[in-house]
Amino acid sequence: MSEKKTEIRNFIIENFLFGNANGLKDDTSFLEEGIIDSTGVLELVTFLEETYEIQVDDEELIPENLDSIDNVAAYLERKTA
């Protein structure tokens, strides 16, 4: 697992799952599983912007970029390449 995936996973577990990672896979949908709601998406975006010094544009706020650990990691790779 890449360092970014590990950091994203840890953030999700600590902030949304209260330390309980049972069943969380890298491709688990945050929205479908009720892990993150619209407010949570904003928290995730703030984490990404502050941690990786990127700017998440409004048009990038889509599930393809932010709905799973895999999607977030792939999005970060594109943004930081």
mmCIF file of N, CA and C in Angstrom:
data_model
loop_
_atom_site.group_PDB
_atom_site.id
_atom_site.type_symbol
_atom_site.label_atom_id
_atom_site.label_comp_id
_atom_site.label_asym_id
_atom_site.label_seq_id
_atom_site.Cartn_x
_atom_site.Cartn_y
_atom_site.Cartn_z
ATOM 1 N N MET A 1 0.859 -1.186 0.000
ATOM 2 C CA MET A 1 0.000 0.000 0.000
ATOM 3 C C MET A 1 0.896 1.238 0.000
ATOM 4 N N SER A 2 0.557 2.193 -0.837
ATOM 5 C CA SER A 2 1.357 3.405 -0.923
ATOM 6 C C SER A 2 1.197 4.242 0.345
ATOM 7 N N GLU A 3 2.151 5.118 0.556
ATOM 8 C CA GLU A 3 2.110 5.994 1.730
ATOM 9 C C GLU A 3 0.855 6.865 1.718
ATOM 10 N N LYS A 4 0.490 7.370 0.544
ATOM 11 C CA LYS A 4 -0.708 8.211 0.445
ATOM 12 C C LYS A 4 -1.959 7.421 0.806
ATOM 13 N N LYS A 5 -2.061 6.187 0.306
ATOM 14 C CA LYS A 5 -3.226 5.362 0.640
ATOM 15 C C LYS A 5 -3.299 5.132 2.147
ATOM 16 N N THR A 6 -2.150 4.881 2.755
ATOM 17 C CA THR A 6 -2.112 4.660 4.203
ATOM 18 C C THR A 6 -2.576 5.902 4.941
ATOM 19 N N GLU A 7 -2.116 7.069 4.516
ATOM 20 C CA GLU A 7 -2.521 8.323 5.163
ATOM 21 C C GLU A 7 -4.018 8.578 4.988
ATOM 22 N N ILE A 8 -4.530 8.331 3.804
ATOM 23 C CA ILE A 8 -5.966 8.515 3.541
ATOM 24 C C ILE A 8 -6.774 7.545 4.396
ATOM 25 N N ARG A 9 -6.369 6.280 4.399
ATOM 26 C CA ARG A 9 -7.054 5.254 5.195
ATOM 27 C C ARG A 9 -7.082 5.663 6.670
ATOM 28 N N ASN A 10 -5.937 6.076 7.197
ATOM 29 C CA ASN A 10 -5.870 6.474 8.603
ATOM 30 C C ASN A 10 -6.786 7.659 8.895
ATOM 31 N N PHE A 11 -6.833 8.634 7.987
ATOM 32 C CA PHE A 11 -7.711 9.791 8.171
ATOM 33 C C PHE A 11 -9.173 9.353 8.219
ATOM 34 N N ILE A 12 -9.574 8.497 7.294
ATOM 35 C CA ILE A 12 -10.964 8.025 7.246
ATOM 36 C C ILE A 12 -11.302 7.249 8.517
ATOM 37 N N ILE A 13 -10.428 6.354 8.920
ATOM 38 C CA ILE A 13 -10.682 5.539 10.114
ATOM 39 C C ILE A 13 -10.792 6.412 11.355
ATOM 40 N N GLU A 14 -9.859 7.340 11.521
ATOM 41 C CA GLU A 14 -9.842 8.179 12.721
ATOM 42 C C GLU A 14 -10.995 9.173 12.766
ATOM 43 N N ASN A 15 -11.361 9.739 11.628
ATOM 44 C CA ASN A 15 -12.332 10.827 11.618
ATOM 45 C C ASN A 15 -13.772 10.413 11.343
ATOM 46 N N PHE A 16 -13.971 9.274 10.703
ATOM 47 C CA PHE A 16 -15.325 8.882 10.322
ATOM 48 C C PHE A 16 -15.749 7.518 10.862
ATOM 49 N N LEU A 17 -14.786 6.667 11.180
ATOM 50 C CA LEU A 17 -15.115 5.321 11.661
ATOM 51 C C LEU A 17 -14.750 5.124 13.128
ATOM 52 N N PHE A 18 -14.326 6.184 13.779
ATOM 53 C CA PHE A 18 -14.012 6.156 15.211
ATOM 54 C C PHE A 18 -13.029 5.041 15.566
ATOM 55 N N GLY A 19 -12.036 4.857 14.699
ATOM 56 C CA GLY A 19 -10.984 3.885 14.949
ATOM 57 C C GLY A 19 -11.324 2.457 14.568
ATOM 58 N N ASN A 20 -12.520 2.202 14.060
ATOM 59 C CA ASN A 20 -12.949 0.850 13.713
ATOM 60 C C ASN A 20 -12.896 0.650 12.196
ATOM 61 N N ALA A 21 -11.874 -0.046 11.725
ATOM 62 C CA ALA A 21 -11.674 -0.222 10.286
ATOM 63 C C ALA A 21 -12.301 -1.496 9.748
ATOM 64 N N ASN A 22 -13.083 -2.199 10.546
ATOM 65 C CA ASN A 22 -13.664 -3.473 10.110
ATOM 66 C C ASN A 22 -14.401 -3.319 8.785
ATOM 67 N N GLY A 23 -13.977 -4.112 7.801
ATOM 68 C CA GLY A 23 -14.661 -4.135 6.518
ATOM 69 C C GLY A 23 -14.296 -3.023 5.557
ATOM 70 N N LEU A 24 -13.437 -2.086 5.965
ATOM 71 C CA LEU A 24 -13.065 -0.992 5.065
ATOM 72 C C LEU A 24 -12.005 -1.478 4.087
ATOM 73 N N LYS A 25 -12.399 -1.563 2.822
ATOM 74 C CA LYS A 25 -11.472 -1.942 1.762
ATOM 75 C C LYS A 25 -11.104 -0.686 0.987
ATOM 76 N N ASP A 26 -10.060 -0.787 0.201
ATOM 77 C CA ASP A 26 -9.614 0.373 -0.569
ATOM 78 C C ASP A 26 -10.642 0.815 -1.605
ATOM 79 N N ASP A 27 -11.531 -0.093 -2.014
ATOM 80 C CA ASP A 27 -12.534 0.275 -3.013
ATOM 81 C C ASP A 27 -13.938 0.450 -2.417
ATOM 82 N N THR A 28 -14.050 0.459 -1.090
ATOM 83 C CA THR A 28 -15.337 0.680 -0.432
ATOM 84 C C THR A 28 -15.829 2.093 -0.731
ATOM 85 N N SER A 29 -17.073 2.209 -1.189
ATOM 86 C CA SER A 29 -17.660 3.521 -1.478
ATOM 87 C C SER A 29 -18.021 4.225 -0.178
ATOM 88 N N PHE A 30 -17.434 5.396 0.040
ATOM 89 C CA PHE A 30 -17.732 6.172 1.248
ATOM 90 C C PHE A 30 -19.202 6.574 1.291
ATOM 91 N N LEU A 31 -19.753 6.958 0.146
ATOM 92 C CA LEU A 31 -21.133 7.435 0.101
ATOM 93 C C LEU A 31 -22.139 6.293 0.209
ATOM 94 N N GLU A 32 -21.938 5.230 -0.562
ATOM 95 C CA GLU A 32 -22.873 4.100 -0.537
ATOM 96 C C GLU A 32 -22.927 3.430 0.826
ATOM 97 N N GLU A 33 -21.796 3.386 1.518
ATOM 98 C CA GLU A 33 -21.734 2.736 2.827
ATOM 99 C C GLU A 33 -22.070 3.694 3.968
ATOM 100 N N GLY A 34 -22.335 4.961 3.639
ATOM 101 C CA GLY A 34 -22.686 5.933 4.672
ATOM 102 C C GLY A 34 -21.522 6.338 5.557
ATOM 103 N N ILE A 35 -20.311 6.166 5.068
ATOM 104 C CA ILE A 35 -19.118 6.515 5.846
ATOM 105 C C ILE A 35 -18.938 8.024 5.886
ATOM 106 N N ILE A 36 -19.169 8.671 4.750
ATOM 107 C CA ILE A 36 -18.990 10.118 4.635
ATOM 108 C C ILE A 36 -20.252 10.721 4.033
ATOM 109 N N ASP A 37 -20.695 11.844 4.614
ATOM 110 C CA ASP A 37 -21.807 12.607 4.041
ATOM 111 C C ASP A 37 -21.231 13.873 3.411
ATOM 112 N N SER A 38 -22.078 14.800 3.022
ATOM 113 C CA SER A 38 -21.596 16.006 2.334
ATOM 114 C C SER A 38 -20.651 16.822 3.210
ATOM 115 N N THR A 39 -20.915 16.889 4.498
ATOM 116 C CA THR A 39 -20.010 17.600 5.410
ATOM 117 C C THR A 39 -18.677 16.868 5.499
ATOM 118 N N GLY A 40 -18.736 15.556 5.503
ATOM 119 C CA GLY A 40 -17.523 14.756 5.543
ATOM 120 C C GLY A 40 -16.663 14.945 4.314
ATOM 121 N N VAL A 41 -17.301 15.125 3.165
ATOM 122 C CA VAL A 41 -16.547 15.384 1.939
ATOM 123 C C VAL A 41 -15.734 16.663 2.100
ATOM 124 N N LEU A 42 -16.334 17.682 2.699
ATOM 125 C CA LEU A 42 -15.608 18.937 2.928
ATOM 126 C C LEU A 42 -14.434 18.726 3.875
ATOM 127 N N GLU A 43 -14.614 17.906 4.903
ATOM 128 C CA GLU A 43 -13.514 17.585 5.818
ATOM 129 C C GLU A 43 -12.399 16.856 5.077
ATOM 130 N N LEU A 44 -12.767 15.915 4.217
ATOM 131 C CA LEU A 44 -11.782 15.184 3.428
ATOM 132 C C LEU A 44 -11.025 16.126 2.505
ATOM 133 N N VAL A 45 -11.734 17.029 1.849
ATOM 134 C CA VAL A 45 -11.098 17.993 0.944
ATOM 135 C C VAL A 45 -10.121 18.882 1.712
ATOM 136 N N THR A 46 -10.522 19.350 2.878
ATOM 137 C CA THR A 46 -9.637 20.177 3.706
ATOM 138 C C THR A 46 -8.379 19.398 4.071
ATOM 139 N N PHE A 47 -8.536 18.145 4.457
ATOM 140 C CA PHE A 47 -7.393 17.282 4.767
ATOM 141 C C PHE A 47 -6.459 17.171 3.566
ATOM 142 N N LEU A 48 -7.009 16.912 2.394
ATOM 143 C CA LEU A 48 -6.190 16.763 1.191
ATOM 144 C C LEU A 48 -5.456 18.051 0.853
ATOM 145 N N GLU A 49 -6.166 19.172 0.925
ATOM 146 C CA GLU A 49 -5.546 20.461 0.585
ATOM 147 C C GLU A 49 -4.429 20.811 1.559
ATOM 148 N N GLU A 50 -4.648 20.581 2.839
ATOM 149 C CA GLU A 50 -3.640 20.936 3.839
ATOM 150 C C GLU A 50 -2.474 19.954 3.853
ATOM 151 N N THR A 51 -2.756 18.682 3.697
ATOM 152 C CA THR A 51 -1.715 17.661 3.783
ATOM 153 C C THR A 51 -0.840 17.622 2.538
ATOM 154 N N TYR A 52 -1.449 17.753 1.375
ATOM 155 C CA TYR A 52 -0.725 17.580 0.117
ATOM 156 C C TYR A 52 -0.519 18.886 -0.643
ATOM 157 N N GLU A 53 -0.905 19.998 -0.026
ATOM 158 C CA GLU A 53 -0.707 21.331 -0.602
ATOM 159 C C GLU A 53 -1.240 21.412 -2.032
ATOM 160 N N ILE A 54 -2.488 20.975 -2.188
ATOM 161 C CA ILE A 54 -3.160 21.051 -3.484
ATOM 162 C C ILE A 54 -4.407 21.908 -3.336
ATOM 163 N N GLN A 55 -4.980 22.287 -4.454
ATOM 164 C CA GLN A 55 -6.261 22.992 -4.481
ATOM 165 C C GLN A 55 -7.264 22.082 -5.177
ATOM 166 N N VAL A 56 -8.314 21.705 -4.462
ATOM 167 C CA VAL A 56 -9.372 20.890 -5.048
ATOM 168 C C VAL A 56 -10.404 21.843 -5.641
ATOM 169 N N ASP A 57 -10.528 21.824 -6.959
ATOM 170 C CA ASP A 57 -11.465 22.705 -7.647
ATOM 171 C C ASP A 57 -12.887 22.156 -7.537
ATOM 172 N N ASP A 58 -13.863 23.051 -7.638
ATOM 173 C CA ASP A 58 -15.268 22.653 -7.512
ATOM 174 C C ASP A 58 -15.641 21.529 -8.480
ATOM 175 N N GLU A 59 -15.159 21.603 -9.713
ATOM 176 C CA GLU A 59 -15.515 20.586 -10.700
ATOM 177 C C GLU A 59 -14.866 19.232 -10.406
ATOM 178 N N GLU A 60 -13.927 19.202 -9.470
ATOM 179 C CA GLU A 60 -13.274 17.947 -9.086
ATOM 180 C C GLU A 60 -13.980 17.260 -7.915
ATOM 181 N N LEU A 61 -15.009 17.885 -7.366
ATOM 182 C CA LEU A 61 -15.757 17.329 -6.236
ATOM 183 C C LEU A 61 -16.786 16.320 -6.737
ATOM 184 N N ILE A 62 -16.282 15.218 -7.278
ATOM 185 C CA ILE A 62 -17.138 14.180 -7.850
ATOM 186 C C ILE A 62 -16.741 12.826 -7.255
ATOM 187 N N PRO A 63 -17.676 11.874 -7.224
ATOM 188 C CA PRO A 63 -17.368 10.562 -6.651
ATOM 189 C C PRO A 63 -16.159 9.878 -7.286
ATOM 190 N N GLU A 64 -15.959 10.073 -8.573
ATOM 191 C CA GLU A 64 -14.823 9.441 -9.242
ATOM 192 C C GLU A 64 -13.495 9.852 -8.610
ATOM 193 N N ASN A 65 -13.463 10.995 -7.944
ATOM 194 C CA ASN A 65 -12.241 11.470 -7.298
ATOM 195 C C ASN A 65 -12.208 11.208 -5.797
ATOM 196 N N LEU A 66 -13.366 11.153 -5.150
ATOM 197 C CA LEU A 66 -13.379 11.223 -3.687
ATOM 198 C C LEU A 66 -14.211 10.152 -2.989
ATOM 199 N N ASP A 67 -14.649 9.097 -3.675
ATOM 200 C CA ASP A 67 -15.607 8.166 -3.075
ATOM 201 C C ASP A 67 -15.019 6.865 -2.534
ATOM 202 N N SER A 68 -13.710 6.722 -2.538
ATOM 203 C CA SER A 68 -13.076 5.542 -1.942
ATOM 204 C C SER A 68 -11.602 5.864 -1.731
ATOM 205 N N ILE A 69 -10.936 5.029 -0.972
ATOM 206 C CA ILE A 69 -9.498 5.222 -0.771
ATOM 207 C C ILE A 69 -8.783 5.143 -2.114
ATOM 208 N N ASP A 70 -9.142 4.156 -2.936
ATOM 209 C CA ASP A 70 -8.525 4.024 -4.267
ATOM 210 C C ASP A 70 -8.741 5.276 -5.114
ATOM 211 N N ASN A 71 -9.975 5.786 -5.128
ATOM 212 C CA ASN A 71 -10.285 6.970 -5.941
ATOM 213 C C ASN A 71 -9.514 8.194 -5.463
ATOM 214 N N VAL A 72 -9.440 8.388 -4.156
ATOM 215 C CA VAL A 72 -8.724 9.545 -3.614
ATOM 216 C C VAL A 72 -7.235 9.431 -3.929
ATOM 217 N N ALA A 73 -6.662 8.249 -3.766
ATOM 218 C CA ALA A 73 -5.238 8.059 -4.056
ATOM 219 C C ALA A 73 -4.939 8.315 -5.533
ATOM 220 N N ALA A 74 -5.791 7.823 -6.424
ATOM 221 C CA ALA A 74 -5.594 8.051 -7.863
ATOM 222 C C ALA A 74 -5.723 9.536 -8.190
ATOM 223 N N TYR A 75 -6.689 10.194 -7.579
ATOM 224 C CA TYR A 75 -6.875 11.636 -7.776
ATOM 225 C C TYR A 75 -5.621 12.392 -7.331
ATOM 226 N N LEU A 76 -5.094 12.035 -6.170
ATOM 227 C CA LEU A 76 -3.885 12.700 -5.675
ATOM 228 C C LEU A 76 -2.707 12.492 -6.617
ATOM 229 N N GLU A 77 -2.576 11.291 -7.144
ATOM 230 C CA GLU A 77 -1.490 11.019 -8.091
ATOM 231 C C GLU A 77 -1.597 11.933 -9.308
ATOM 232 N N ARG A 78 -2.816 12.110 -9.816
ATOM 233 C CA ARG A 78 -3.007 13.004 -10.970
ATOM 234 C C ARG A 78 -2.709 14.455 -10.599
ATOM 235 N N LYS A 79 -3.157 14.883 -9.423
ATOM 236 C CA LYS A 79 -2.991 16.281 -9.009
ATOM 237 C C LYS A 79 -1.541 16.631 -8.703
ATOM 238 N N THR A 80 -0.789 15.666 -8.207
ATOM 239 C CA THR A 80 0.577 15.958 -7.775
ATOM 240 C C THR A 80 1.621 15.522 -8.791
ATOM 241 N N ALA A 81 1.182 14.991 -9.930
ATOM 242 C CA ALA A 81 2.130 14.522 -10.957
ATOM 243 C C ALA A 81 2.770 15.691 -11.676
#
